[in-house]
mmCIF file of C-alpha atoms and ligand atoms in Angstrom:
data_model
loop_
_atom_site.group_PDB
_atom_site.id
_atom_site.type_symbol
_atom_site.label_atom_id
_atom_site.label_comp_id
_atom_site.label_asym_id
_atom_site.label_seq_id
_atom_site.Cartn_x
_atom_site.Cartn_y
_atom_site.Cartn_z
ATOM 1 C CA UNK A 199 0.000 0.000 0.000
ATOM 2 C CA UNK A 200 1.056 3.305 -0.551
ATOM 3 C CA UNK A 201 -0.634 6.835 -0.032
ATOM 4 C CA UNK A 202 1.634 9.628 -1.715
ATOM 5 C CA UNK A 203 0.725 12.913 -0.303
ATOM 6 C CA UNK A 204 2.645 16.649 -0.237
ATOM 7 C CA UNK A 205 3.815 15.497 2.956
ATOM 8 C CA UNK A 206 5.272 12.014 2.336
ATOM 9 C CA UNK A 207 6.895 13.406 -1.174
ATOM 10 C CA UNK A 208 8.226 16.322 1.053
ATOM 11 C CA UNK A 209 9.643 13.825 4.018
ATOM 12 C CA UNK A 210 10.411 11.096 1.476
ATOM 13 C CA UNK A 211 8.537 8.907 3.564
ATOM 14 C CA UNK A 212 6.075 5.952 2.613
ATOM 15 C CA UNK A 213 3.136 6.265 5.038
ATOM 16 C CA UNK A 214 1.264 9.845 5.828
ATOM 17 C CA UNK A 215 1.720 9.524 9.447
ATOM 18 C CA UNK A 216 3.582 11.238 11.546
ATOM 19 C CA UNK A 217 4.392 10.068 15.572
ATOM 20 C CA UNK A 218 3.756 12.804 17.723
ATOM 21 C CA UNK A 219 6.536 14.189 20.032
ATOM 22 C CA UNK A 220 4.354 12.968 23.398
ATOM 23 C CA UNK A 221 6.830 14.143 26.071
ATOM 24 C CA UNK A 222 8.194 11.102 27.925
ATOM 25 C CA UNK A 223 6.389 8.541 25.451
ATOM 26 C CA UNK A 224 7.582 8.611 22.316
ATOM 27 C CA UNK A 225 11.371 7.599 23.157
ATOM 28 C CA UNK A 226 13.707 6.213 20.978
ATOM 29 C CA UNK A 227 12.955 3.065 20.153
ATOM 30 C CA UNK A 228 9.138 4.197 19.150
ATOM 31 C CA UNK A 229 9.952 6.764 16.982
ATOM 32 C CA UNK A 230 12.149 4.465 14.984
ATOM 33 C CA UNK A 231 9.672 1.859 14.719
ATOM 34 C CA UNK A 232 7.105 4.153 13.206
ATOM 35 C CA UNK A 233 10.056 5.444 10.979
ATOM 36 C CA UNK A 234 10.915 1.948 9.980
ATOM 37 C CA UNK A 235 7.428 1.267 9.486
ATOM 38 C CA UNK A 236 7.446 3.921 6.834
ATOM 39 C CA UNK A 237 5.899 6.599 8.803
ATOM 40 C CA UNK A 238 8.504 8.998 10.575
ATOM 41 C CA UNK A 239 9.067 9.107 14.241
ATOM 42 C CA UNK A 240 9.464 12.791 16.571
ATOM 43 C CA UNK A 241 11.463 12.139 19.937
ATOM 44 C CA UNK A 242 8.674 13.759 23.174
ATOM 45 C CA UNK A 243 11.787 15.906 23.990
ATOM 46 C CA UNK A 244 8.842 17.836 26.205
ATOM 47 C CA UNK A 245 9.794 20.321 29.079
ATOM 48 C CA UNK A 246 13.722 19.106 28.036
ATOM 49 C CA UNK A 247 15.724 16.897 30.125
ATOM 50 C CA UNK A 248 18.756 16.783 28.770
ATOM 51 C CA UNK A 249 19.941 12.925 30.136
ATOM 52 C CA UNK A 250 16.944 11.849 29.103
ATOM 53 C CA UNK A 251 16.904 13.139 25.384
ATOM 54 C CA UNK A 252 20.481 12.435 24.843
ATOM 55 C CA UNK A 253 19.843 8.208 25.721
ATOM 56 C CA UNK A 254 16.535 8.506 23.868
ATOM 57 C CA UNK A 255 18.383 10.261 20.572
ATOM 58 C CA UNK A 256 20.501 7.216 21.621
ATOM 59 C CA UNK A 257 18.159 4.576 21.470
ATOM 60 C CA UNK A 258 17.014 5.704 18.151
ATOM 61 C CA UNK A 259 20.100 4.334 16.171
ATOM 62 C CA UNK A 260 20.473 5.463 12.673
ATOM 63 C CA UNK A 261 16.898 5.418 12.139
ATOM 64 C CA UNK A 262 15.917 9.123 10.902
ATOM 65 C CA UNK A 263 13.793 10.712 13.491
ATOM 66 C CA UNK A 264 12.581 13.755 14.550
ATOM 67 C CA UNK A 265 12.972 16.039 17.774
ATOM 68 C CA UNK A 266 10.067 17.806 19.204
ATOM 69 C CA UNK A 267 10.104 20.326 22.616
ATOM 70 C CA UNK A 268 7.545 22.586 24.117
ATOM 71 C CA UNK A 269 8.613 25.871 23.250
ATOM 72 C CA UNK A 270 7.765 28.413 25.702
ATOM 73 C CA UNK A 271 10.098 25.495 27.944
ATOM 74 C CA UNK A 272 12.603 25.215 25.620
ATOM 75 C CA UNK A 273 12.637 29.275 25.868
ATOM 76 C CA UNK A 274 14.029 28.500 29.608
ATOM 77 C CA UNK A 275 16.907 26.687 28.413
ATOM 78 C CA UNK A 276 17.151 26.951 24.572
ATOM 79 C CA UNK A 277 20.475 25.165 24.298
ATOM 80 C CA UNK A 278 19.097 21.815 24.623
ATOM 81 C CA UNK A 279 17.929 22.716 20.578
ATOM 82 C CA UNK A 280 21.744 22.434 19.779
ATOM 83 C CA UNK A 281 21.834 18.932 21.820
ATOM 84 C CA UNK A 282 19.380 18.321 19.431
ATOM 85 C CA UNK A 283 20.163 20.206 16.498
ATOM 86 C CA UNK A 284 23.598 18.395 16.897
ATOM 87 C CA UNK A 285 22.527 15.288 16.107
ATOM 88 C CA UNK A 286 20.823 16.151 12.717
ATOM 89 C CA UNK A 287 17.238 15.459 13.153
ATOM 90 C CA UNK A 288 15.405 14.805 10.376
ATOM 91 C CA UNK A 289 12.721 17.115 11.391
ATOM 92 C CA UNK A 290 12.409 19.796 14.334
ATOM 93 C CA UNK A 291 8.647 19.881 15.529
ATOM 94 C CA UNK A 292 7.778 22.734 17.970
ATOM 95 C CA UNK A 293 4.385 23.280 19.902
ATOM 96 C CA UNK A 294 2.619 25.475 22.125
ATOM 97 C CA UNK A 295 4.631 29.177 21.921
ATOM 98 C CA UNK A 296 6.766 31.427 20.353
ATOM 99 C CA UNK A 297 8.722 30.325 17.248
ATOM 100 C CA UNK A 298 10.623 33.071 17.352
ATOM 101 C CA UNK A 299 13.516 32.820 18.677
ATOM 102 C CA UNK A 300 14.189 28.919 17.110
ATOM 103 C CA UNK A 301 12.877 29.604 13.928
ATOM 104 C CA UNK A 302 16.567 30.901 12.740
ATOM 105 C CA UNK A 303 18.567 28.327 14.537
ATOM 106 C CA UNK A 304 16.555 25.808 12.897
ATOM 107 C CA UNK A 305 17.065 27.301 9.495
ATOM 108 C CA UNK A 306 20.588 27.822 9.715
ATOM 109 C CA UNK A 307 20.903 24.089 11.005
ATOM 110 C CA UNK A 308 19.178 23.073 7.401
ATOM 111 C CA UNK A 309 16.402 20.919 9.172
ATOM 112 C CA UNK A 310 12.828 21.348 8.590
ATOM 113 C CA UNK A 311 10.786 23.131 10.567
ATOM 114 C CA UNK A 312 6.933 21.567 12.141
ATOM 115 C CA UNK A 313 4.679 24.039 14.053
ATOM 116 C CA UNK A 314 1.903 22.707 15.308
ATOM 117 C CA UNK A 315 -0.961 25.214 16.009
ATOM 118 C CA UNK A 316 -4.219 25.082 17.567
ATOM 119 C CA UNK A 317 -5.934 28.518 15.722
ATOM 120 C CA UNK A 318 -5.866 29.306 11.780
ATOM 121 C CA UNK A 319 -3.955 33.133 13.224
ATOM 122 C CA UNK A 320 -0.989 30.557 14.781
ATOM 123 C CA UNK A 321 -0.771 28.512 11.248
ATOM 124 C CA UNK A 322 -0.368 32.090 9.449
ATOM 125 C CA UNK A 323 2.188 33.197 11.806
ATOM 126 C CA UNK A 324 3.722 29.538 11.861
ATOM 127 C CA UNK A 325 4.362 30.055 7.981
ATOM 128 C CA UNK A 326 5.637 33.416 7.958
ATOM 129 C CA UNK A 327 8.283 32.293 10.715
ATOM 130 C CA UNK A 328 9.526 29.731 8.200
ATOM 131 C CA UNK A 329 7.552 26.713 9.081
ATOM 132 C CA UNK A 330 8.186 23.758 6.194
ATOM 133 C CA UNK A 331 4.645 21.568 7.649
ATOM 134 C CA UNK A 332 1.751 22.847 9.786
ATOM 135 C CA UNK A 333 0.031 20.523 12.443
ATOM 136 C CA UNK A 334 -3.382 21.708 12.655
ATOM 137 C CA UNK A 335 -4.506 20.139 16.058
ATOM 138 C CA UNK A 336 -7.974 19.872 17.294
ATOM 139 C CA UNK A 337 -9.228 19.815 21.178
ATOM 140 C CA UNK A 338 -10.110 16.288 20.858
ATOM 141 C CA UNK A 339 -5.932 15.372 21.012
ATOM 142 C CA UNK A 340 -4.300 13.962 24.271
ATOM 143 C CA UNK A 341 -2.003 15.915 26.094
ATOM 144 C CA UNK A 342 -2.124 20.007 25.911
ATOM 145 C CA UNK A 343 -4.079 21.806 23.235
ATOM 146 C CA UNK A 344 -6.942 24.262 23.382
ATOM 147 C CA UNK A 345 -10.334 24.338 22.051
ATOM 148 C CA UNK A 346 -10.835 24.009 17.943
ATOM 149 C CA UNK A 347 -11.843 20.976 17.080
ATOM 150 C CA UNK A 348 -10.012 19.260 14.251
ATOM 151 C CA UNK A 349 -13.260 18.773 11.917
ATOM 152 C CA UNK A 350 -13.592 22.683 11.205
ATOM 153 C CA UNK A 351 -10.006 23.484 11.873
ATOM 154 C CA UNK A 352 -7.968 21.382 9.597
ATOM 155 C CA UNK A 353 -9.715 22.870 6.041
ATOM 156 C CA UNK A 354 -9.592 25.853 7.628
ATOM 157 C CA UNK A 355 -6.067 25.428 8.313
ATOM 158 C CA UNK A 356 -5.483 24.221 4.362
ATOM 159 C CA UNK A 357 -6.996 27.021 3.053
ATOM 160 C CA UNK A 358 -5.185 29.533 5.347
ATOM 161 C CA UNK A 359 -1.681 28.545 4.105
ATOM 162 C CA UNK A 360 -1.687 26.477 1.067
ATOM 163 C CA UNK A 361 0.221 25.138 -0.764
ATOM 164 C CA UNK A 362 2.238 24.644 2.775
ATOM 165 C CA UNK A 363 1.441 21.087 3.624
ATOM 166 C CA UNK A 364 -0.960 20.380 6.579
ATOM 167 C CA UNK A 365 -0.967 17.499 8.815
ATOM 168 C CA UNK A 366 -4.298 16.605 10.934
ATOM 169 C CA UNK A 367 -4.018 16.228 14.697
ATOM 170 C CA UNK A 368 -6.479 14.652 17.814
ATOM 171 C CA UNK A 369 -8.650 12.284 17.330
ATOM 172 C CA UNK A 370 -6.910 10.536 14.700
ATOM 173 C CA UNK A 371 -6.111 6.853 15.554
ATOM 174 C CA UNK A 372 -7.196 4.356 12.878
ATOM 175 C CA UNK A 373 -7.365 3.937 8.877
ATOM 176 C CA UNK A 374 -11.173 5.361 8.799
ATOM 177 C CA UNK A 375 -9.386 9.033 10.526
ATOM 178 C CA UNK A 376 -6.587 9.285 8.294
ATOM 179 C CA UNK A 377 -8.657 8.776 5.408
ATOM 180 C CA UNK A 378 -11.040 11.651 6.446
ATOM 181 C CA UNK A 379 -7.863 13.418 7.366
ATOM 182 C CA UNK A 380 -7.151 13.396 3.692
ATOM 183 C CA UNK A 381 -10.498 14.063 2.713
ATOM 184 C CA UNK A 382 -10.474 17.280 4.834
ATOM 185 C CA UNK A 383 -7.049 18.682 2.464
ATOM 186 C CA UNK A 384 -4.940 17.313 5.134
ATOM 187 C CA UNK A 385 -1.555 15.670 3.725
ATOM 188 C CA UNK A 386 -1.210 13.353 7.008
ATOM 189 C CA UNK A 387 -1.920 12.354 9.977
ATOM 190 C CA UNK A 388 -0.062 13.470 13.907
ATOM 191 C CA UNK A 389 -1.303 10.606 16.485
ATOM 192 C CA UNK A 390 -0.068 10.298 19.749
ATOM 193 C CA UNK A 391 -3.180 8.809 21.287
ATOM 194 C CA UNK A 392 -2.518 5.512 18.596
ATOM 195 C CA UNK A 393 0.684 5.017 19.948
ATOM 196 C CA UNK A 394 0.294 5.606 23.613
ATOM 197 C CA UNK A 395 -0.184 1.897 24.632
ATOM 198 C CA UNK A 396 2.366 0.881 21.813
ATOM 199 C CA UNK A 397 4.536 -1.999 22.816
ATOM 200 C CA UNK A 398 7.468 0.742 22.395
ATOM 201 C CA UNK A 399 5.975 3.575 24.290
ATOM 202 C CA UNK A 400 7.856 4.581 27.570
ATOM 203 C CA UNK A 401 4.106 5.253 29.275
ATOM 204 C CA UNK A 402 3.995 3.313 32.366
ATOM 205 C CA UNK A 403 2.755 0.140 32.248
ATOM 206 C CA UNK A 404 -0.048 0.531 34.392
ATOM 207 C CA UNK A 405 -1.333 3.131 32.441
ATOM 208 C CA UNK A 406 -1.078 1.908 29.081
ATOM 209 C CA UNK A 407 -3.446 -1.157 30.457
ATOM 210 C CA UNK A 408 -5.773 1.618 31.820
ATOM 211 C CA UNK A 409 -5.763 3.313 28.089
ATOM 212 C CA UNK A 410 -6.865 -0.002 26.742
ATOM 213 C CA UNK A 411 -9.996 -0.667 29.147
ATOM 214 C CA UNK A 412 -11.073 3.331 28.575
ATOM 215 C CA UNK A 413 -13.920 4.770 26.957
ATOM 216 C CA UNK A 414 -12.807 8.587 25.302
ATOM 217 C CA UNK A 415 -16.622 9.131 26.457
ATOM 218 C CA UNK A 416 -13.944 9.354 30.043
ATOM 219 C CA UNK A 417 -11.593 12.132 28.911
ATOM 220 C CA UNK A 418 -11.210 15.928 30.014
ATOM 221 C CA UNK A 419 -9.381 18.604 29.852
ATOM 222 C CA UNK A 420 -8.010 20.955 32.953
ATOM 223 C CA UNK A 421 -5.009 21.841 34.490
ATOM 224 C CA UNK A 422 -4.755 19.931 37.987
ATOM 225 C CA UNK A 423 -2.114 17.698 35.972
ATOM 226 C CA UNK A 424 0.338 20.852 35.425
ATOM 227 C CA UNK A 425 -0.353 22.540 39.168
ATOM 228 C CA UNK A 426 0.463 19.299 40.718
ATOM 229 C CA UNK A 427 3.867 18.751 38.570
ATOM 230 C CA UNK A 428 4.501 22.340 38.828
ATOM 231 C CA UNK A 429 4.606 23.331 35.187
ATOM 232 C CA UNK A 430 3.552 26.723 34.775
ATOM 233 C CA UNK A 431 1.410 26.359 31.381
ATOM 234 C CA UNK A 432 0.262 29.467 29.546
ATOM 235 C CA UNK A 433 -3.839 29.525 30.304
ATOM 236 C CA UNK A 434 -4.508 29.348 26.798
ATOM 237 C CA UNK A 435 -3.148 25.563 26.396
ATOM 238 C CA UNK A 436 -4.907 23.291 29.191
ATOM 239 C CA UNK A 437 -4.720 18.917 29.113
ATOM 240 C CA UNK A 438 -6.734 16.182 28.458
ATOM 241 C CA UNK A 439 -6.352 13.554 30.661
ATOM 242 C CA UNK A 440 -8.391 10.026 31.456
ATOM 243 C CA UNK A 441 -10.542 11.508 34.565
ATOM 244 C CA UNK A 442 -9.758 9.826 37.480
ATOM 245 C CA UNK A 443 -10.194 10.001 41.338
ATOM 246 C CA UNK A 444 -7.315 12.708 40.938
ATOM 247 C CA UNK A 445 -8.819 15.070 38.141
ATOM 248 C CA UNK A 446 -12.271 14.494 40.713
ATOM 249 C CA UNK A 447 -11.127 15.440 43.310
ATOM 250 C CA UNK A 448 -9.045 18.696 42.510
ATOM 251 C CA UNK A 449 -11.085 19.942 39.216
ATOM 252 C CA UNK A 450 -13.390 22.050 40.974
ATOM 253 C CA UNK A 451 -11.047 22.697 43.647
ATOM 254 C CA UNK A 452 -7.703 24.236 42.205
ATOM 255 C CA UNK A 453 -6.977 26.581 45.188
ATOM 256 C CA UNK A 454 -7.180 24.120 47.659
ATOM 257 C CA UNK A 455 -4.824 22.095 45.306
ATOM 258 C CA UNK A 456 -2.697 24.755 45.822
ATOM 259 C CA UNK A 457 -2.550 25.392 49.346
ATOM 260 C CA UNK A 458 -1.806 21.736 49.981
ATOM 261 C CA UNK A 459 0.864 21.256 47.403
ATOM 262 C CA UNK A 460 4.004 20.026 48.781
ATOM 263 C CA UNK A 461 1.957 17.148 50.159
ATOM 264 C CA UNK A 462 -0.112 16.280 47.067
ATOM 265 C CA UNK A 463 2.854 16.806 44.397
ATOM 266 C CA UNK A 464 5.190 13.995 46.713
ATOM 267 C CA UNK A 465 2.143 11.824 46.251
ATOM 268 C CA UNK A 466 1.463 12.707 42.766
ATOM 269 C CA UNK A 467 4.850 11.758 41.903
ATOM 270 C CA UNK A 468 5.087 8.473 43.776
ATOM 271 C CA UNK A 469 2.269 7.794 41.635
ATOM 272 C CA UNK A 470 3.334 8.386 38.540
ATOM 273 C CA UNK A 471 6.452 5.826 39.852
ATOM 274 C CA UNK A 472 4.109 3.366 41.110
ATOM 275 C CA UNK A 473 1.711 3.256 37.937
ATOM 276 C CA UNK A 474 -1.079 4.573 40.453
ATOM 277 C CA UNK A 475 -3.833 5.864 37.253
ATOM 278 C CA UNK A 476 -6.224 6.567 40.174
ATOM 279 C CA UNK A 477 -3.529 9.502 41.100
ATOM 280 C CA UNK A 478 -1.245 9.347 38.141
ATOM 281 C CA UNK A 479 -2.768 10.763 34.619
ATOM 282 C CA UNK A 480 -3.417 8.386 31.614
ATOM 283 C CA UNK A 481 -2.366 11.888 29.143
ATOM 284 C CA UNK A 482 -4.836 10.527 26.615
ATOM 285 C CA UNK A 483 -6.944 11.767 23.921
ATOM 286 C CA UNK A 484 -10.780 11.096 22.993
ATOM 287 C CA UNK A 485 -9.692 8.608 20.361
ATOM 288 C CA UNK A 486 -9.007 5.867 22.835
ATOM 289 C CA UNK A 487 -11.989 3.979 22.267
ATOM 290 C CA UNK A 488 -9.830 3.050 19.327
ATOM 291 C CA UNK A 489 -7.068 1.711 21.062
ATOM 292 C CA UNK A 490 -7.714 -1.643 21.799
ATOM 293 C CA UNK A 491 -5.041 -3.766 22.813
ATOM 294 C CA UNK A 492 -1.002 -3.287 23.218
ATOM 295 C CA UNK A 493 0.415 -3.402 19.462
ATOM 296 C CA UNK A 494 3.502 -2.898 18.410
ATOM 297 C CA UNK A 495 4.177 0.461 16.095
ATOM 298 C CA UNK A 496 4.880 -0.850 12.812
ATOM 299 C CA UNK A 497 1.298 -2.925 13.090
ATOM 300 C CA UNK A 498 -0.641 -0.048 14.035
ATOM 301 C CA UNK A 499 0.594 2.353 11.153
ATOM 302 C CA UNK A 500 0.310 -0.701 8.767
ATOM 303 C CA UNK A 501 -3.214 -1.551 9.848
ATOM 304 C CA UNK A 502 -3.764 2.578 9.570
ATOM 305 C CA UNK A 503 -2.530 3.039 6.044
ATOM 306 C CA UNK A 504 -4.413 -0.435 4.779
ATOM 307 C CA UNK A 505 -7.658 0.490 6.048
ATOM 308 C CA UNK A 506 -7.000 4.197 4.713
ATOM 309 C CA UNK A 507 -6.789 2.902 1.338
ATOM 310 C CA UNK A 508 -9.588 0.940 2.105
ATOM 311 C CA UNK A 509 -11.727 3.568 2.643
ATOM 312 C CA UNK A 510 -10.492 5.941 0.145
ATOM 313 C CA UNK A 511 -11.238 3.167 -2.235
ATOM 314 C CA UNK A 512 -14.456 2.550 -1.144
ATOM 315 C CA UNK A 513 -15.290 5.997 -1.468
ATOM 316 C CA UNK A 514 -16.064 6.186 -4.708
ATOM 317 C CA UNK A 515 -18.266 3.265 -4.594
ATOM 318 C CA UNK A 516 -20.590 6.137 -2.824
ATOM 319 C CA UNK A 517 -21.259 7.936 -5.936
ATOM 320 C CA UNK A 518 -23.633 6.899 -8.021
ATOM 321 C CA UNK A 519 -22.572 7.253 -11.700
ATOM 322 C CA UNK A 520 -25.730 5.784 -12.882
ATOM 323 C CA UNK A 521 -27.378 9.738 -12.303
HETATM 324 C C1 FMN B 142 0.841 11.406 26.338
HETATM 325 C C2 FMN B 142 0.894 12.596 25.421
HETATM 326 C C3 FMN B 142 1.937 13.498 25.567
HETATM 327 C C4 FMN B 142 2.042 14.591 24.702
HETATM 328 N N1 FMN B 142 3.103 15.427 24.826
HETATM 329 C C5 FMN B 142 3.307 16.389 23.904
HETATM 330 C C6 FMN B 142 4.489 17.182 23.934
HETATM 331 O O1 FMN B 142 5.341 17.029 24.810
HETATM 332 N N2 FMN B 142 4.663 18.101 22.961
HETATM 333 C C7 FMN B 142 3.731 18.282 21.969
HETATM 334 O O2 FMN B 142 3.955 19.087 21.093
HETATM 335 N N3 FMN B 142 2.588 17.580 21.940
HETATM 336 C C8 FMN B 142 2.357 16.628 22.873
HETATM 337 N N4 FMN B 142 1.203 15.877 22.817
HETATM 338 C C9 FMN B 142 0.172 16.207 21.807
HETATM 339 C C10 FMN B 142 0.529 15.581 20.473
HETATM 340 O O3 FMN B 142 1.546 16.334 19.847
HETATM 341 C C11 FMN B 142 -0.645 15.502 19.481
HETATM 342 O O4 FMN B 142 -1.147 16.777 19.188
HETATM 343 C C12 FMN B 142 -1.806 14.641 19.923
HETATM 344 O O5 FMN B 142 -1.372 13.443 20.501
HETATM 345 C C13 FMN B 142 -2.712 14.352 18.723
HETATM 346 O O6 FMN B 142 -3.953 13.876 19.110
HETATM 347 P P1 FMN B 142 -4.253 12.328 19.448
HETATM 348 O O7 FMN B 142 -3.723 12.136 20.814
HETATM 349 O O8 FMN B 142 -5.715 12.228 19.359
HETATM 350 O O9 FMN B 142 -3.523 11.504 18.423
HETATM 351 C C14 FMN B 142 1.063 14.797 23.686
HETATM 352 C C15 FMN B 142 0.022 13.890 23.568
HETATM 353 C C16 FMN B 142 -0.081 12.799 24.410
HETATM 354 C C17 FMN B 142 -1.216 11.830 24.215
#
């Protein structure tokens, strides 16, 4: 099978889907399996620990892989883009703030440059900063975003900045969402939430079984995840999570949160060591429903670009020429 879009002809890859950076999750060894499964992998580089990235860039071998960070944390310590930079990433994928400031760098370095935005203004912006690909991400993603859904946003996105190529993101997780993906003038697909459980994800074990056994009808979006770890996000970005007794407890309750903080962030983080989901967040996205069992990478973007084609096919057999 092969779907050739403006973004796998720009990439020179064989499959229009794209691992997203998931901070923590998509190590090494993940993003080269979806690489080597023709797709191309993005290290979760995240807030930016440097031990961490370097063994991750490490596990990665010679497969060609990309490097994503958070930017308005990457702003805090912006030479962790030459760690990266340094080891000639195929791709440089930035989210959530300024471009500014690494837009140059990036250039300079001779690596492509992936924004992802969450408003049609940030796409324009994106592209006049140099970006190479867009990420048009909708609400219904895992992990921080805002509130467009992807539906609306991606053609709105596409007809913003054509010709630049733009790639579809939240909600995405099977052949049937790429192929409307596609439909909507997208040329790919970003999933996170389809690789989460992934036999080569670094989430926790505990919470990639929790992921399989949960309904998206579960999911929300707040920010007692990033009081709790102490990462000061922007208010216009929040996270969806799987709710738990956690996100219960503290949703309605923020201030309190705060005043008992020291306590709840030690048990927070023993949590997240223990694979505790009742504490601990499953960072998920409203496409879980689709993620049924523990797979490894390279079956879950084959079984995504088969179906695709499937459906693309199948397509046409909706029109009826006899008229
Ligand atoms: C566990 C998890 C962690 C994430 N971490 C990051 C991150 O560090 N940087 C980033 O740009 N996006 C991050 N995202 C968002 C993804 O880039 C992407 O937009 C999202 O996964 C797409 O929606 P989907 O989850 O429905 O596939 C994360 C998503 C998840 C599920």
């Amino acid at each position: 099978v092969a779907i050739t879009t403006a973004l796998t002809r720009q990439l020179a890859i064989n499959a229009p889907i794209l691992l997203a950076p998931m901070g923590g999750v998509s190590g090494g060894a993940l993003a080269a399996a979806v690489t080597q499964a023709g797709g191309l992998g993005i290290i979760g580089g995240g807030y930016g620990n440097r031990e961490w990235l370097s063994r991750e860039l490490d596990a990665a071998g010679n497969a060609e892989i990309g490097v994503g960070f958070i930017t308005w944390s990457l702003a805090k310590d912006p030479d962790l883009l030459s760690i990266a930079l340094d080891r000639r990433p195929r791709v440089m994928f930035l989210s959530f703030g300024d471009l500014a400031p690494f837009a140059g760098p990036i250039a300079r370095a001779g690596i492509p440059l992936i924004a992802q935005v969450q408003t049609v203004a940030d796409a324009r912006a994106a592209v006049d900063l140099g970006a190479q690909i867009v990420v048009a991400q909708g609400t219904e993603a895992g992990g921080h975003g805002a509130t467009r859904a992807t539906l609306p946003l991606v053609p709105a996105v596409v007809d913003a900045i054509g010709p630049v190529p733009v790639v579809a993101a939240g909600g995405i997780a099977d052949g049937r969402g790429l192929a409307a993906a596609l439909m909507l003038g997208a040329a790919g697909a970003l999933c996170g939430t389809a690789f989460y459980a992934s036999t080569e994800s670094l989430a926790h074990p505990a919470a990639k079984r929790t992921a399989v056994a949960a309904s998206g009808d579960h999911t929300v979006r707040g920010t007692v995840v990033d009081v709790v770890r102490g990462y000061a996000w922007p208010e216009r970005w929040n996270i969806r999570t799987l709710e738990n007794a956690f996100s219960r407890r503290w949703s309605g309750d923020v201030d309190g949160l705060k005043r008992d903080l020291e306590r709840q962030s030690k048990a927070y983080a023993a949590a997240q060591e223990a694979g505790d989901m009742d504490t601990a967040a499953v960072i998920i996205g409203e496409a879980v429903d689709l993620v049924r069992a523990s797979e490894s990478a390279r079956d879950i973007v084959q079984r995504m670009t088969v179906e695709a084609e499937a459906r693309l096919r199948a397509g046409e057999r909706l029109i009826d020429t006899k008229r």
